[in-house]
Amino acid sequence: QVQLVESGGGLVQAGGSLRLSCAASGSFLRINTMRWYRQAPGKQRELVATITSGGSTNYAGFVKGRFAISSDNAKNTVYLQMSSLKPEDTAVYYCNADVRHWDLSGLDYWGQGTQVTVSS
């Protein structure tokens, strides 16, 4: 079993910054890709940023230039540095991991989510 635990959410004023962390624990062969999603009230969950085990990154257009995803593979941890935050960034942010198990099966895991609230 794999667990993802997010931290770092909170309340911040518009223009401020926050850093989210997501640590994966459990027994597995490797993590292929980690992603951050977000879901605002009344809206669908949307992909924010992706990072592969090789360090390649990709961002949704609405966060390009403001958010940065990074990872520490040795710690199985992914980070999301959020800057120039806007009220519309308010959402629950979820960590997602594509995990390869020892039997080479692949499964997707989700964290419990962390609330980010940006006040105007």
PDB file of C-alpha atoms in Angstrom:
ATOM      1  CA  GLN A   1       0.000   0.000   0.000  1.00  0.00           C
ATOM      2  CA  VAL A   2       1.191   3.505  -0.837  1.00  0.00           C
ATOM      3  CA  GLN A   3       0.259   6.622   1.076  1.00  0.00           C
ATOM      4  CA  LEU A   4       0.568  10.196  -0.131  1.00  0.00           C
ATOM      5  CA  VAL A   5       0.557  12.901   2.517  1.00  0.00           C
ATOM      6  CA  GLU A   6       0.268  16.543   1.505  1.00  0.00           C
ATOM      7  CA  SER A   7       1.165  19.555   3.597  1.00  0.00           C
ATOM      8  CA  GLY A   8       1.738  23.260   3.233  1.00  0.00           C
ATOM      9  CA  GLY A   9      -1.708  24.589   2.434  1.00  0.00           C
ATOM     10  CA  GLY A  10      -3.209  27.578   4.175  1.00  0.00           C
ATOM     11  CA  LEU A  11      -4.548  31.096   3.857  1.00  0.00           C
ATOM     12  CA  VAL A  12      -2.539  33.697   1.990  1.00  0.00           C
ATOM     13  CA  GLN A  13      -3.212  37.126   0.540  1.00  0.00           C
ATOM     14  CA  ALA A  14      -3.308  37.697  -3.186  1.00  0.00           C
ATOM     15  CA  GLY A  15       0.203  38.096  -4.537  1.00  0.00           C
ATOM     16  CA  GLY A  16       1.641  35.861  -1.834  1.00  0.00           C
ATOM     17  CA  SER A  17       3.361  32.495  -1.994  1.00  0.00           C
ATOM     18  CA  LEU A  18       2.905  29.005  -0.617  1.00  0.00           C
ATOM     19  CA  ARG A  19       4.854  25.797  -0.954  1.00  0.00           C
ATOM     20  CA  LEU A  20       3.023  22.482  -0.982  1.00  0.00           C
ATOM     21  CA  SER A  21       4.712  19.174  -0.253  1.00  0.00           C
ATOM     22  CA  CYS A  22       3.596  15.619  -0.916  1.00  0.00           C
ATOM     23  CA  ALA A  23       5.499  12.675   0.499  1.00  0.00           C
ATOM     24  CA  ALA A  24       4.937   9.118  -0.678  1.00  0.00           C
ATOM     25  CA  SER A  25       5.492   6.222   1.693  1.00  0.00           C
ATOM     26  CA  GLY A  26       5.160   2.464   1.429  1.00  0.00           C
ATOM     27  CA  SER A  27       6.855  -0.318  -0.447  1.00  0.00           C
ATOM     28  CA  PHE A  28       7.143   0.050  -4.205  1.00  0.00           C
ATOM     29  CA  LEU A  29       9.659  -0.203  -7.022  1.00  0.00           C
ATOM     30  CA  ARG A  30       9.519   3.408  -8.162  1.00  0.00           C
ATOM     31  CA  ILE A  31       7.333   6.395  -8.835  1.00  0.00           C
ATOM     32  CA  ASN A  32       7.058   7.194 -12.523  1.00  0.00           C
ATOM     33  CA  THR A  33       5.166  10.467 -12.486  1.00  0.00           C
ATOM     34  CA  MET A  34       3.787  12.791  -9.842  1.00  0.00           C
ATOM     35  CA  ARG A  35       1.153  15.409 -10.418  1.00  0.00           C
ATOM     36  CA  TRP A  36      -0.680  18.165  -8.615  1.00  0.00           C
ATOM     37  CA  TYR A  37      -4.371  18.638  -9.259  1.00  0.00           C
ATOM     38  CA  ARG A  38      -6.800  21.114  -7.763  1.00  0.00           C
ATOM     39  CA  GLN A  39     -10.526  21.311  -7.291  1.00  0.00           C
ATOM     40  CA  ALA A  40     -12.401  24.493  -6.531  1.00  0.00           C
ATOM     41  CA  PRO A  41     -15.919  24.432  -5.068  1.00  0.00           C
ATOM     42  CA  GLY A  42     -18.458  23.534  -7.717  1.00  0.00           C
ATOM     43  CA  LYS A  43     -15.797  22.834 -10.321  1.00  0.00           C
ATOM     44  CA  GLN A  44     -14.162  19.741 -11.764  1.00  0.00           C
ATOM     45  CA  ARG A  45     -10.756  18.620 -10.641  1.00  0.00           C
ATOM     46  CA  GLU A  46      -8.081  19.996 -12.963  1.00  0.00           C
ATOM     47  CA  LEU A  47      -4.452  19.148 -13.600  1.00  0.00           C
ATOM     48  CA  VAL A  48      -2.026  21.806 -12.413  1.00  0.00           C
ATOM     49  CA  ALA A  49       1.467  20.417 -12.957  1.00  0.00           C
ATOM     50  CA  THR A  50       3.326  17.193 -13.744  1.00  0.00           C
ATOM     51  CA  ILE A  51       6.849  15.960 -13.125  1.00  0.00           C
ATOM     52  CA  THR A  52       8.348  12.697 -14.334  1.00  0.00           C
ATOM     53  CA  SER A  53      11.006  10.635 -12.602  1.00  0.00           C
ATOM     54  CA  GLY A  54      13.462  12.058 -15.116  1.00  0.00           C
ATOM     55  CA  GLY A  55      12.607  15.599 -14.102  1.00  0.00           C
ATOM     56  CA  SER A  56      10.514  16.659 -17.089  1.00  0.00           C
ATOM     57  CA  THR A  57       7.791  19.105 -16.131  1.00  0.00           C
ATOM     58  CA  ASN A  58       4.576  20.345 -17.616  1.00  0.00           C
ATOM     59  CA  TYR A  59       2.134  23.009 -16.473  1.00  0.00           C
ATOM     60  CA  ALA A  60      -1.427  24.063 -17.059  1.00  0.00           C
ATOM     61  CA  GLY A  61      -1.608  27.352 -18.863  1.00  0.00           C
ATOM     62  CA  PHE A  62      -3.248  29.131 -15.962  1.00  0.00           C
ATOM     63  CA  VAL A  63      -0.218  28.586 -13.676  1.00  0.00           C
ATOM     64  CA  LYS A  64       2.687  28.910 -16.109  1.00  0.00           C
ATOM     65  CA  GLY A  65       5.252  31.336 -14.846  1.00  0.00           C
ATOM     66  CA  ARG A  66       3.732  31.405 -11.366  1.00  0.00           C
ATOM     67  CA  PHE A  67       3.991  27.810 -10.098  1.00  0.00           C
ATOM     68  CA  ALA A  68       6.981  25.481 -10.114  1.00  0.00           C
ATOM     69  CA  ILE A  69       6.900  21.727  -9.536  1.00  0.00           C
ATOM     70  CA  SER A  70       9.974  19.911  -8.289  1.00  0.00           C
ATOM     71  CA  SER A  71      10.812  16.612  -6.668  1.00  0.00           C
ATOM     72  CA  ASP A  72      13.296  14.896  -4.426  1.00  0.00           C
ATOM     73  CA  ASN A  73      13.395  11.337  -5.738  1.00  0.00           C
ATOM     74  CA  ALA A  74      15.453  10.097  -2.803  1.00  0.00           C
ATOM     75  CA  LYS A  75      12.672  11.238  -0.463  1.00  0.00           C
ATOM     76  CA  ASN A  76       9.806  10.318  -2.807  1.00  0.00           C
ATOM     77  CA  THR A  77       8.526  13.843  -2.330  1.00  0.00           C
ATOM     78  CA  VAL A  78       7.087  16.333  -4.773  1.00  0.00           C
ATOM     79  CA  TYR A  79       6.744  20.058  -4.179  1.00  0.00           C
ATOM     80  CA  LEU A  80       4.640  22.804  -5.669  1.00  0.00           C
ATOM     81  CA  GLN A  81       5.999  26.308  -5.211  1.00  0.00           C
ATOM     82  CA  MET A  82       3.142  28.728  -5.817  1.00  0.00           C
ATOM     83  CA  SER A  83       3.845  32.416  -6.306  1.00  0.00           C
ATOM     84  CA  SER A  84       1.810  35.443  -7.355  1.00  0.00           C
ATOM     85  CA  LEU A  85      -1.250  33.701  -6.022  1.00  0.00           C
ATOM     86  CA  LYS A  86      -4.675  34.873  -7.136  1.00  0.00           C
ATOM     87  CA  PRO A  87      -8.077  34.417  -5.505  1.00  0.00           C
ATOM     88  CA  GLU A  88      -8.991  32.074  -8.350  1.00  0.00           C
ATOM     89  CA  ASP A  89      -6.208  29.731  -7.209  1.00  0.00           C
ATOM     90  CA  THR A  90      -8.341  28.941  -4.165  1.00  0.00           C
ATOM     91  CA  ALA A  91      -8.992  25.200  -4.169  1.00  0.00           C
ATOM     92  CA  VAL A  92      -8.181  21.905  -2.550  1.00  0.00           C
ATOM     93  CA  TYR A  93      -4.878  20.755  -3.994  1.00  0.00           C
ATOM     94  CA  TYR A  94      -4.341  17.025  -4.471  1.00  0.00           C
ATOM     95  CA  CYS A  95      -1.162  15.069  -5.040  1.00  0.00           C
ATOM     96  CA  ASN A  96      -1.252  12.131  -7.457  1.00  0.00           C
ATOM     97  CA  ALA A  97       1.388   9.491  -8.090  1.00  0.00           C
ATOM     98  CA  ASP A  98       1.789   6.853 -10.784  1.00  0.00           C
ATOM     99  CA  VAL A  99       3.499   4.048  -8.855  1.00  0.00           C
ATOM    100  CA  ARG A 100       5.189   0.939 -10.176  1.00  0.00           C
ATOM    101  CA  HIS A 101       5.032  -1.951  -7.734  1.00  0.00           C
ATOM    102  CA  TRP A 102       7.526  -4.779  -7.278  1.00  0.00           C
ATOM    103  CA  ASP A 103       5.408  -7.112  -9.429  1.00  0.00           C
ATOM    104  CA  LEU A 104       5.614  -4.419 -12.156  1.00  0.00           C
ATOM    105  CA  SER A 105       1.946  -3.559 -11.844  1.00  0.00           C
ATOM    106  CA  GLY A 106       1.107   0.127 -11.990  1.00  0.00           C
ATOM    107  CA  LEU A 107      -1.395   1.944  -9.838  1.00  0.00           C
ATOM    108  CA  ASP A 108      -2.482   5.518  -9.318  1.00  0.00           C
ATOM    109  CA  TYR A 109      -2.638   6.950  -5.812  1.00  0.00           C
ATOM    110  CA  TRP A 110      -4.108  10.143  -4.412  1.00  0.00           C
ATOM    111  CA  GLY A 111      -3.418  12.211  -1.358  1.00  0.00           C
ATOM    112  CA  GLN A 112      -6.125  13.507   0.929  1.00  0.00           C
ATOM    113  CA  GLY A 113      -5.832  17.065  -0.327  1.00  0.00           C
ATOM    114  CA  THR A 114      -4.725  20.312   1.246  1.00  0.00           C
ATOM    115  CA  GLN A 115      -6.759  23.528   1.224  1.00  0.00           C
ATOM    116  CA  VAL A 116      -5.295  26.656  -0.335  1.00  0.00           C
ATOM    117  CA  THR A 117      -7.257  29.855   0.174  1.00  0.00           C
ATOM    118  CA  VAL A 118      -6.187  33.126  -1.434  1.00  0.00           C
ATOM    119  CA  SER A 119      -7.859  36.264  -0.133  1.00  0.00           C
ATOM    120  CA  SER A 120      -8.255  39.384  -2.236  1.00  0.00           C
TER     121      SER A 120
END
